[in-house]
Tab-separated table of C-alpha atoms in Angstrom:
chain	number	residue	atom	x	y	z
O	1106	UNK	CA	-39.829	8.385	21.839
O	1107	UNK	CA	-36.972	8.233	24.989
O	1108	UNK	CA	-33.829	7.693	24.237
O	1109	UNK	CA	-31.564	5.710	26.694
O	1110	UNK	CA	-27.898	6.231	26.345
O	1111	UNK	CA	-25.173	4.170	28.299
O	1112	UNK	CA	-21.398	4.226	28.292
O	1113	UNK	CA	-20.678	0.579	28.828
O	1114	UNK	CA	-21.542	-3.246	28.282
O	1115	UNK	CA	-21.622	-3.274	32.027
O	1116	UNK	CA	-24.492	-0.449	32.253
O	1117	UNK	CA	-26.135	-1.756	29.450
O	1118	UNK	CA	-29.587	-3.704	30.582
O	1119	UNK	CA	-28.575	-6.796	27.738
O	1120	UNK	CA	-32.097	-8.079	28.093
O	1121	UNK	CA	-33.736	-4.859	26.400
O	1122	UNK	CA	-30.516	-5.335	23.838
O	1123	UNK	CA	-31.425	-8.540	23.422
O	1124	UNK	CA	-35.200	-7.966	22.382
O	1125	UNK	CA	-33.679	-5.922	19.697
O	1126	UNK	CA	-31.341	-7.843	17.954
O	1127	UNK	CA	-32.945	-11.201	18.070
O	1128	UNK	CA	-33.382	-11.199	14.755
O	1129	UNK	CA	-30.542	-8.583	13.658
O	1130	UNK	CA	-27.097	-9.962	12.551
O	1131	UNK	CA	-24.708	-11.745	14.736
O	1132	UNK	CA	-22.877	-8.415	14.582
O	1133	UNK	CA	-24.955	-6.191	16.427
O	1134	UNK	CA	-25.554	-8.788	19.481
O	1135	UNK	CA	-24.816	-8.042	23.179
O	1136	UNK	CA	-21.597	-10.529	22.299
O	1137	UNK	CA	-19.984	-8.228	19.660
O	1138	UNK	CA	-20.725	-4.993	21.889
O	1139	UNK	CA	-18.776	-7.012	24.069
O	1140	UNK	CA	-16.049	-7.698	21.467
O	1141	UNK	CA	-15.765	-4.149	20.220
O	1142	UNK	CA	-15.393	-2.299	23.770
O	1143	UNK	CA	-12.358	-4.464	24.596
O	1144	UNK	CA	-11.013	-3.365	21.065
O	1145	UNK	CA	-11.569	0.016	20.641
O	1146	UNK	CA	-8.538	2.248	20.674
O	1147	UNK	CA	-6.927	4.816	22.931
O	1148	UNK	CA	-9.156	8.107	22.343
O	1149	UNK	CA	-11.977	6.291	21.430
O	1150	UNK	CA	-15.594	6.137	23.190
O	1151	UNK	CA	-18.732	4.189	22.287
O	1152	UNK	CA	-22.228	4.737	23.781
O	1153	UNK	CA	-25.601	1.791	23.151
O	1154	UNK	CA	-28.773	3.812	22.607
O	1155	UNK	CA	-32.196	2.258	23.098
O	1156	UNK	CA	-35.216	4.431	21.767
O	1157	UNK	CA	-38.292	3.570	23.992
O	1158	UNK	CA	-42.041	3.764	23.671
O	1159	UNK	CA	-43.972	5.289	25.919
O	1160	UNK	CA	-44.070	2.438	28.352
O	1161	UNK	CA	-40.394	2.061	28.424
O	1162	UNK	CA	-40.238	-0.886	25.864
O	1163	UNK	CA	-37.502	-0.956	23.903
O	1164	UNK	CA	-38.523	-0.242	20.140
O	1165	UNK	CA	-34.899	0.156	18.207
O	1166	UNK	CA	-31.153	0.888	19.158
O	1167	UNK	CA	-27.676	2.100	17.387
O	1168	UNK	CA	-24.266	1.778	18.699
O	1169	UNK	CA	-22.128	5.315	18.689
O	1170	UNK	CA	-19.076	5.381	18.365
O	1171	UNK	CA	-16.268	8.563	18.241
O	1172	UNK	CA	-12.076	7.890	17.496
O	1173	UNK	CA	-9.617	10.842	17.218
O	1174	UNK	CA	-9.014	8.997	13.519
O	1175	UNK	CA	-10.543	6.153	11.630
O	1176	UNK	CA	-10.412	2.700	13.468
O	1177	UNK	CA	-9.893	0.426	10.518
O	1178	UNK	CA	-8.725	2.170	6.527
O	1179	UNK	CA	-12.461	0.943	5.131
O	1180	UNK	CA	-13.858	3.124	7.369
O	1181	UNK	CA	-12.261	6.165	6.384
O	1182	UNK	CA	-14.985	9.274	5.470
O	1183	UNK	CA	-12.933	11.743	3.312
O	1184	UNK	CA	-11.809	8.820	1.025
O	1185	UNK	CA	-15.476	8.221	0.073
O	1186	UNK	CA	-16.325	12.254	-0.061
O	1187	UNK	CA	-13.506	12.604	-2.343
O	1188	UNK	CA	-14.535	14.441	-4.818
O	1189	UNK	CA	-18.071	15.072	-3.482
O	1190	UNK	CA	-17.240	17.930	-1.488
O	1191	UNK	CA	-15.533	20.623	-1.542
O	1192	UNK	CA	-11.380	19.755	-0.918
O	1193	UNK	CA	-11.907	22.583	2.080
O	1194	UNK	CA	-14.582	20.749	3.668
O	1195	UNK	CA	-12.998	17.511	2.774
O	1196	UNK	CA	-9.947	18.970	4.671
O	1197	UNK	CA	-11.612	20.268	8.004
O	1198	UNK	CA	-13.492	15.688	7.834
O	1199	UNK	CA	-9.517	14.226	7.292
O	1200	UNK	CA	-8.375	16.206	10.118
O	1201	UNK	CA	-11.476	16.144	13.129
O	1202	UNK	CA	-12.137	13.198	14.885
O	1203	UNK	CA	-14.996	10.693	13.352
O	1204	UNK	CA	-18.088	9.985	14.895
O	1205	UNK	CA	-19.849	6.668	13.581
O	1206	UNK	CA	-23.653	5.328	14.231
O	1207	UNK	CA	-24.417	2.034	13.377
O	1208	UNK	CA	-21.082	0.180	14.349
O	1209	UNK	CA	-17.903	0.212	13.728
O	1210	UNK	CA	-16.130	-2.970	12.929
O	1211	UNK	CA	-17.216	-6.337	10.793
O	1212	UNK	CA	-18.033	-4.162	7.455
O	1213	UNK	CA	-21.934	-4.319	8.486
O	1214	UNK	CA	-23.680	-2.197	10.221
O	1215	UNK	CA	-27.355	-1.798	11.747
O	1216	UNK	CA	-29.978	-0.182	13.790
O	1217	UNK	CA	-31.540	-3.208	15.175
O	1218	UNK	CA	-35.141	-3.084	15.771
O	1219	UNK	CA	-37.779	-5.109	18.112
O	1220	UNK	CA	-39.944	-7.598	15.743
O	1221	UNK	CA	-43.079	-6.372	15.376
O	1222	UNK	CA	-43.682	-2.928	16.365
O	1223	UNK	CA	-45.421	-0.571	13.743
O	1224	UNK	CA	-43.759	1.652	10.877
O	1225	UNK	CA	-44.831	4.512	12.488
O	1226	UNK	CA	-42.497	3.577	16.051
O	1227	UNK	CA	-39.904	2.089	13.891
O	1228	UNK	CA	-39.759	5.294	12.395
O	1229	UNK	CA	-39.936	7.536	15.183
O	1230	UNK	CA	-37.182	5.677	16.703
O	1231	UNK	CA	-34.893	6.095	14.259
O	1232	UNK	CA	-35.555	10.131	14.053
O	1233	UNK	CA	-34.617	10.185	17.283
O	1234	UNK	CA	-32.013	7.611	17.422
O	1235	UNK	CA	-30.210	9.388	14.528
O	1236	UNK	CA	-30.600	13.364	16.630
O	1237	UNK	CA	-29.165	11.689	19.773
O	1238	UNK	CA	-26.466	10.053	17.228
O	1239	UNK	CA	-25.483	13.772	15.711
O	1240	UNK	CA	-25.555	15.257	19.661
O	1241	UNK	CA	-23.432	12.806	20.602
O	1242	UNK	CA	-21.054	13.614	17.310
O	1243	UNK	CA	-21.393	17.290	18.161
O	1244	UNK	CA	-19.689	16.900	21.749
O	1245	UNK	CA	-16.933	14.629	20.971
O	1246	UNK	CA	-15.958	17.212	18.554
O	1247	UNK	CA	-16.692	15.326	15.131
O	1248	UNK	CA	-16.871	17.158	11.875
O	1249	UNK	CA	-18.468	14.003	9.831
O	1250	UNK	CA	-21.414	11.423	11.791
O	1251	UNK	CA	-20.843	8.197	9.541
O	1252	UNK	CA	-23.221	5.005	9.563
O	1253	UNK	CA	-21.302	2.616	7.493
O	1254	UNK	CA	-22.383	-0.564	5.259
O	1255	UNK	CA	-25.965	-0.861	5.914
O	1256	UNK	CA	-28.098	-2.504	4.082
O	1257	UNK	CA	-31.023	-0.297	1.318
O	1258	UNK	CA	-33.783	-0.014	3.508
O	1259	UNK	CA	-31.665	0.739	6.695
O	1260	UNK	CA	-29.546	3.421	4.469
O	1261	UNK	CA	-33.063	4.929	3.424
O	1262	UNK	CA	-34.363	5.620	7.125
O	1263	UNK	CA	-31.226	6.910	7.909
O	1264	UNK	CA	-31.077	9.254	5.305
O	1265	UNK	CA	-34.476	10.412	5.362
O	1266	UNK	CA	-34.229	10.899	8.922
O	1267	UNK	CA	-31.153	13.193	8.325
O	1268	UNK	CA	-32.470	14.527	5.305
O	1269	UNK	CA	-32.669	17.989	7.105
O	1270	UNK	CA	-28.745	17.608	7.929
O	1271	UNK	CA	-27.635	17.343	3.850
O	1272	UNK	CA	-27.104	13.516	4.443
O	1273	UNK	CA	-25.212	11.788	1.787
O	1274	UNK	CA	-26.091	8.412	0.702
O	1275	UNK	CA	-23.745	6.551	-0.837
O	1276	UNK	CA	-23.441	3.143	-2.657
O	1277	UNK	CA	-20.529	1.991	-0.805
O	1278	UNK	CA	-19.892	-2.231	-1.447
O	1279	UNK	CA	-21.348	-5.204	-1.568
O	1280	UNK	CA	-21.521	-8.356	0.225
O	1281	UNK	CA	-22.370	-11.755	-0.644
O	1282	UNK	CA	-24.573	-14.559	0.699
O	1283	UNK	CA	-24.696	-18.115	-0.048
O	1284	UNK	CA	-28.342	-19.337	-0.104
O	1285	UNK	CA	-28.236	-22.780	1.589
O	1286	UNK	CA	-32.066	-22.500	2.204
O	1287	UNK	CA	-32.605	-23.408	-1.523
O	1288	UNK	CA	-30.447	-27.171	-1.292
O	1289	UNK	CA	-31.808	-30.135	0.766
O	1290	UNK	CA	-28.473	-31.784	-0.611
O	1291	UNK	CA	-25.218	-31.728	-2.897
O	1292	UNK	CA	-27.545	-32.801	-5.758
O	1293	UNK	CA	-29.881	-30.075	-5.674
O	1294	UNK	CA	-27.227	-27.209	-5.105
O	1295	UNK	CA	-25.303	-28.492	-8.029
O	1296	UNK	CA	-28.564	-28.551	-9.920
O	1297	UNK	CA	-28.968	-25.354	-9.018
O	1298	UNK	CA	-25.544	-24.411	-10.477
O	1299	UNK	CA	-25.354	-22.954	-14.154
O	1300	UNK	CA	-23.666	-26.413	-16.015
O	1301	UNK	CA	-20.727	-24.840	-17.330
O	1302	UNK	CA	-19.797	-24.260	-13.436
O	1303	UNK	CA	-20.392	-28.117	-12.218
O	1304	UNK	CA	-17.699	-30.021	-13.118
O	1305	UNK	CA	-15.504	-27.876	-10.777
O	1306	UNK	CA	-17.812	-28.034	-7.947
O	1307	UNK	CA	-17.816	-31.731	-8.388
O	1308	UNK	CA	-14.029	-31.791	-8.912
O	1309	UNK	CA	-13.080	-29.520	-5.746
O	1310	UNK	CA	-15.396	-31.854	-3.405
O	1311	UNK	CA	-13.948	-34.986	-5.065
O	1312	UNK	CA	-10.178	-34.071	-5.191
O	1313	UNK	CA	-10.764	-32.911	-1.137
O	1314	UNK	CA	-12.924	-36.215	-0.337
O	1315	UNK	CA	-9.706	-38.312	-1.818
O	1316	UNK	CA	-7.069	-36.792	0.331
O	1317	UNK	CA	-8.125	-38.249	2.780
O	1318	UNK	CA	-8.875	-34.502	5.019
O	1319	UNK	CA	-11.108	-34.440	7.682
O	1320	UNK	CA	-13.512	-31.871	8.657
O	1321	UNK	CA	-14.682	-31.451	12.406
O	1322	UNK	CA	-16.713	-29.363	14.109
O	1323	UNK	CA	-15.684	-27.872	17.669
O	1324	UNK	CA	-16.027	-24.637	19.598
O	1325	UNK	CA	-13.602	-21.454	19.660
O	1326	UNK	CA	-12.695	-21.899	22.891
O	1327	UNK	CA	-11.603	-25.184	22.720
O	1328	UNK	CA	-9.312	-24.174	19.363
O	1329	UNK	CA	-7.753	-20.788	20.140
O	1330	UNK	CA	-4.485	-22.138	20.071
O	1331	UNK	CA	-4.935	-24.310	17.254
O	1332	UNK	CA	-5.820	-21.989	15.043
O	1333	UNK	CA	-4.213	-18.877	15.599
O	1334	UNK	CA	-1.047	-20.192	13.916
O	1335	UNK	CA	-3.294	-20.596	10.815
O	1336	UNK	CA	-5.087	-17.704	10.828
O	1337	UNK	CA	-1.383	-15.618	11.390
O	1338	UNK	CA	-0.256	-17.535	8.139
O	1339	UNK	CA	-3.539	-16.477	6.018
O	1340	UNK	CA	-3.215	-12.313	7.254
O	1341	UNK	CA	0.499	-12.619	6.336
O	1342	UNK	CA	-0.135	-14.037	2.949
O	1343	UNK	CA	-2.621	-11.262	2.310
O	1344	UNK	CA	0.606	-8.632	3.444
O	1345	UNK	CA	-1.029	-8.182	7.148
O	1346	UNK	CA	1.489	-7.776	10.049
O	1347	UNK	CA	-0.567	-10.414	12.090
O	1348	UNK	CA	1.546	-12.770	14.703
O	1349	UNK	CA	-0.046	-15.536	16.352
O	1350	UNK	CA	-0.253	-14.052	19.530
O	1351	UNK	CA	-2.558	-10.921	18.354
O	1352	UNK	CA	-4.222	-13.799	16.761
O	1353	UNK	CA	-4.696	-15.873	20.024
O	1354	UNK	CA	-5.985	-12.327	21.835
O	1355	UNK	CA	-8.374	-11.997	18.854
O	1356	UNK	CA	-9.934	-14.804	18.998
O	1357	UNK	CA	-9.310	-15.143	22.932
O	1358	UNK	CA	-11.275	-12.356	22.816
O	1359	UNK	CA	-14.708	-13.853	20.759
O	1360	UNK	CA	-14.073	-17.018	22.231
O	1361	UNK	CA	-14.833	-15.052	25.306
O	1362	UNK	CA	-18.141	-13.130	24.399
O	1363	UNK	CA	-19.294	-15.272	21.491
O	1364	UNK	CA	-18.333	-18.832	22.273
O	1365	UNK	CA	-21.842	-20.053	22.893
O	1366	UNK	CA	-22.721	-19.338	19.087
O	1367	UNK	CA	-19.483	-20.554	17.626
O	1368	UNK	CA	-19.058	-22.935	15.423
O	1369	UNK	CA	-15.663	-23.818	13.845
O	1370	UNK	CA	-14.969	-25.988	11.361
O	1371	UNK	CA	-11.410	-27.927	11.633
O	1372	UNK	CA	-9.748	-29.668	8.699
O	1373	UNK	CA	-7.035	-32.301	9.747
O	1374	UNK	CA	-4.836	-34.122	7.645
O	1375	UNK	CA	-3.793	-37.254	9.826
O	1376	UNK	CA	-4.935	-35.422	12.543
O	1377	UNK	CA	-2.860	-32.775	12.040
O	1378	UNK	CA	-4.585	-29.248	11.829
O	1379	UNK	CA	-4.321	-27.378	8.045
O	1380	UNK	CA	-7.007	-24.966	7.805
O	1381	UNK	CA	-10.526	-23.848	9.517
O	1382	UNK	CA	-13.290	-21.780	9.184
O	1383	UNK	CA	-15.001	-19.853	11.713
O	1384	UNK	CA	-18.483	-19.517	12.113
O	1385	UNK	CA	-21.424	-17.898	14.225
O	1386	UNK	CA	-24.975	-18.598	14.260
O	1387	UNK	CA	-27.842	-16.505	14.915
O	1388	UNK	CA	-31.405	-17.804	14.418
O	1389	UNK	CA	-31.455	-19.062	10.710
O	1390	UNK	CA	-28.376	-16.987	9.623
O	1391	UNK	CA	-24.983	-18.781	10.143
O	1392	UNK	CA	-21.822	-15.984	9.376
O	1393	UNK	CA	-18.644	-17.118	8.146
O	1394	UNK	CA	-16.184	-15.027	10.061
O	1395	UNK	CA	-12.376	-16.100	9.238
O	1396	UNK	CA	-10.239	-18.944	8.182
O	1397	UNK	CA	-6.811	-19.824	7.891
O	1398	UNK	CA	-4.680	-22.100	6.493
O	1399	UNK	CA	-1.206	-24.320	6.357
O	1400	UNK	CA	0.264	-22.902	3.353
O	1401	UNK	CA	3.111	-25.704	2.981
O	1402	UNK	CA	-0.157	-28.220	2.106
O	1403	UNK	CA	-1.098	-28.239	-1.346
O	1404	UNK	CA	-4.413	-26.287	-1.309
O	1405	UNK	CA	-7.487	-28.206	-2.533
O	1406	UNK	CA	-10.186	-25.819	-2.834
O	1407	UNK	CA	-10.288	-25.955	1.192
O	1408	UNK	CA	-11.941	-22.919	1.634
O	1409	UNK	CA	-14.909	-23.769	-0.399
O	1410	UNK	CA	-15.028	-27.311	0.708
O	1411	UNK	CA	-15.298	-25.740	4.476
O	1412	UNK	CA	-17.002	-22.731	3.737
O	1413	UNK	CA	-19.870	-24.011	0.745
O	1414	UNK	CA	-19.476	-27.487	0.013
O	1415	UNK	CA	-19.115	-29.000	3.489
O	1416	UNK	CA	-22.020	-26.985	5.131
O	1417	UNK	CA	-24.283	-28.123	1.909
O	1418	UNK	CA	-23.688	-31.984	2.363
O	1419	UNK	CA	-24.448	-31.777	6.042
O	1420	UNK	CA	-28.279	-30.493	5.641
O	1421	UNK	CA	-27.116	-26.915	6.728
O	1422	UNK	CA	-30.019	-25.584	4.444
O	1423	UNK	CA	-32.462	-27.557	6.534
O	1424	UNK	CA	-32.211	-25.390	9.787
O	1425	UNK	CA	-30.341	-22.002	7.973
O	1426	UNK	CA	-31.453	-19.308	5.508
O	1427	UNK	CA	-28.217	-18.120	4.209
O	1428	UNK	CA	-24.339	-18.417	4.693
O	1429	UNK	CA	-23.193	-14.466	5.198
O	1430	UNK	CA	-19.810	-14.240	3.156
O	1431	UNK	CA	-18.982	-10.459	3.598
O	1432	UNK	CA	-17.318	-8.263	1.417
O	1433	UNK	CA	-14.355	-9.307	-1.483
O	1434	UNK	CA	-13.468	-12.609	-3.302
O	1435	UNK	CA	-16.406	-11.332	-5.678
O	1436	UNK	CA	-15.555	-14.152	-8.678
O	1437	UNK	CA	-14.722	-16.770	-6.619
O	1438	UNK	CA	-17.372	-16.773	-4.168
O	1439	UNK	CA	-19.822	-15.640	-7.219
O	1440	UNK	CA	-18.652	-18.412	-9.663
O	1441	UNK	CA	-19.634	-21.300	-6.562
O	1442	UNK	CA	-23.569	-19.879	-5.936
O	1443	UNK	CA	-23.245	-16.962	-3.573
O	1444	UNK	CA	-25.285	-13.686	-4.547
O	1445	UNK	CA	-24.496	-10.288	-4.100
O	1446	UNK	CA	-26.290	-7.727	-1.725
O	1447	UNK	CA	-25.214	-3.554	-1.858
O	1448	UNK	CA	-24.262	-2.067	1.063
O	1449	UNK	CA	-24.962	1.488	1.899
O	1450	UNK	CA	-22.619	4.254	3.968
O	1451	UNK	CA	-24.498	7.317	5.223
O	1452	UNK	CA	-22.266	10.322	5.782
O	1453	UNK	CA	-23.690	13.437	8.065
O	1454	UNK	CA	-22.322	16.984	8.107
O	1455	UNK	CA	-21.587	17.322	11.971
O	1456	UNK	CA	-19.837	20.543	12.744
O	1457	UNK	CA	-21.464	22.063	8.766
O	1458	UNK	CA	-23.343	20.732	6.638
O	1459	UNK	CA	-21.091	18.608	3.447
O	1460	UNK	CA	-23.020	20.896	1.013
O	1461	UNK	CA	-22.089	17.256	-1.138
O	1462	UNK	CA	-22.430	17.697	-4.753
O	1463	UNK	CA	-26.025	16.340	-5.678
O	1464	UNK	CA	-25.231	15.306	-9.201
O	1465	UNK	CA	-21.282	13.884	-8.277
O	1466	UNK	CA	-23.301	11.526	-5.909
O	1467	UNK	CA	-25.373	10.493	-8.514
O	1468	UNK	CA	-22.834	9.762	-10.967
O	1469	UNK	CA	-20.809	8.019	-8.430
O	1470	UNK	CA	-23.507	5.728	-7.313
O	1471	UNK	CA	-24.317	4.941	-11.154
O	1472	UNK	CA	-20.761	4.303	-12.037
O	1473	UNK	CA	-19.395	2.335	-9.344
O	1474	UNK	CA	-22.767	0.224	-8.975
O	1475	UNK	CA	-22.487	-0.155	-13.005
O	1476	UNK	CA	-18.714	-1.001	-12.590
O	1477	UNK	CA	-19.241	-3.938	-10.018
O	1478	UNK	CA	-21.777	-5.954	-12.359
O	1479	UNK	CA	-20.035	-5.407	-15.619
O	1480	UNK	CA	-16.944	-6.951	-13.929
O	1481	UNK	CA	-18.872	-9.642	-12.148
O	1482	UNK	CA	-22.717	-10.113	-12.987
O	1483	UNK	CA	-21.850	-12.840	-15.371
O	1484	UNK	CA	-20.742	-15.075	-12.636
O	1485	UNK	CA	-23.988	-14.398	-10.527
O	1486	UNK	CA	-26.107	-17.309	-10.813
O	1487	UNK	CA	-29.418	-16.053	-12.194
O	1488	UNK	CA	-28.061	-12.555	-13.064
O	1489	UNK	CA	-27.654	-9.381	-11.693
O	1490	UNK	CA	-29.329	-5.964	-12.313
O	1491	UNK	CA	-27.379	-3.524	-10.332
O	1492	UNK	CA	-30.201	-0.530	-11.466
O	1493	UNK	CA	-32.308	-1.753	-8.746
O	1494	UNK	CA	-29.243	-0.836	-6.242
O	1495	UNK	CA	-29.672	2.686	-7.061
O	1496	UNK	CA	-30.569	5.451	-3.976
């Protein structure tokens, strides 16, 4: 299996890309690449890998990535080997630069794969996806090759294929989905709902339906400067430093490379914008990005109504599978139908093996995976067994 390694977007030949991640996540399309190069930070360096057959058809690819320190505080490696390792080793990771392999930004990663090919050439492209990966980390000077919040199976080839490297496999969050697929209507997802939980659905979609609020569908280029005031206002609330103008460039900046898949919901009051939701669709996925808000409105469940109830009532479930939430808001996002999927962060000894603690992984797998559904598997409609999340 070839590998084919190239510096840029520009050198990048987006067909073969493209054959790979038609069916991955909006995340890992030609449009994020082209997202994440304009963002990456002074020091940093990112190379797309392609692992060919024989003939030169593309089979699977990973994005690379090295920064002289972490790009975003979730994706820091020492605060996960805490503990793990020993606080030497942890030292020399906290104070190299970081090398990461399956993407570095929108808490999901993924080594996208061609539909179709066998196990044996999905497997042999990720071996050799994974030793290109650690060269790579090895000449930018990295002391820890991180693939971060991938999903079990894509954790499992990862590790195995660095199994000879000490990889660590770690249970690292989880994300949530909202199955639309299951609801031809309101009716049936309310059905659907455990009783106790319906007269709040019911009450949320009535109390929004009465104000009089509008909800309309437009692209992100056409609303950049509608709703970077709102999104500003929802970062701030959540203690973000986040002006309107890095929002504009932000979402300039998607509007840009992912405008063709947008799709962003608008809620007016009198035709005056309060709050919106961005989303992108990819085949029968549709991911809900962001939102923002007017905070000096009184809030009526509008981010459920734009997010859940809104997409429900409009026969979304008739052309997509799921609603990708990402990570947080467990309860609340729980409580209204979504269900929870673990993510998975691989960590790889670059410079020296991590020499990781076997048993400390162990326990900190069990414990933290145990911890999430004690807290929240009551709300998960159907329940939740969080021993099938163990590695």
């Amino acid at each position: 299996m070839h590998v084919s390694s190239y510096a840029s977007l520009g050198e990048l030949p987006t067909t073969d890309w493209d054959a790979l991640t038609d069916g991955a996540t909006i995340y890992s399309t030609s449009g994020f690449l082209g997202v994440r190069e304009e963002e990456l930070p002074p020091g940093a360096a990112g190379r797309h890998l392609i692992a060919r057959g024989a003939a030169g058809t593309p089979v699977a690819g990973a994005e690379t990535y090295t920064f002289l320190s972490p790009p975003h505080g979730l994706y820091t490696p020492a605060d996960l080997l805490t503990g793990l390792v020993a606080d030497a080793r942890l030292a020399r990771v906290a104070e190299s630069p970081l090398a990461i392999g399956a993407g570095w930004s929108e808490f999901r990663g993924q080594l996208p794969g061609r539909e179709g090919v066998t196990a044996q050439e999905r497997t042999d492209a990720v071996d050799a996806l994974t030793a290109q990966a650690l060269k790579d980390a090895e000449a930018a000077g990295a002391s820890v090759l991180a693939y971060y919040y991938l999903p079990r199976e894509e954790a499992l080839e990862v590790a195995r294929a660095h199994a000879g490297d000490g990889a660590v496999l770690l249970y690292h969050d989880v994300e949530t989905v909202l199955p639309v697929g299951l609801w031809q209507d309101v009716d049936a997802y309310l059905a659907w709902l455990p009783s106790g939980r319906r007269p709040r659905a019911r009450r949320e979609m009535r109390d929004f339906r009465n104000s009089g609020r509008t909800v309309r569908e437009v692209a992100l280029p056409d609303a950049v400067d509608v709703i970077a005031p709102l999104n500003s206002a929802l970062m701030r609330k959540h203690g973000h430093a986040f002006g309107e103008e890095r929002a504009r460039a932000v979402y300039d900046r998607q509007g840009r490379h992912l405008g063709a898949c947008s799709t962003l919901l608008l809620v007016e009051d009198e035709g005056r914008p309060i709050g919106f939701a961005l989303r992108y669709r990819q085949r029968d996925m549709v991911y809900a990005r962001v939102a923002g808000f007017d905070y000096s409105v009184p809030n009526l469940a509008d981010y459920f109504n734009l997010v859940f109830y809104h997409p429900i009532a409009t026969g979304t479930g008739r052309t997509a599978r799921e609603i990708h939430l990402g990570l947080g808001t467990f309860q609340a996002k729980l409580a209204r139908g979504a269900q929870p999927r673990p993510v998975y962060t691989v960590l790889v000894g670059v410079d020296r093996p991590l020499d990781a603690d076997e048993q400390a992984v162990r326990e900190r797998n069990r414990a933290e995976a145990t911890a999430f559904g004690e807290e929240y598997g009551r709300f998960v409609t159907g329940g939740l067994d969080t021993e099938a999340w163990l590695v």
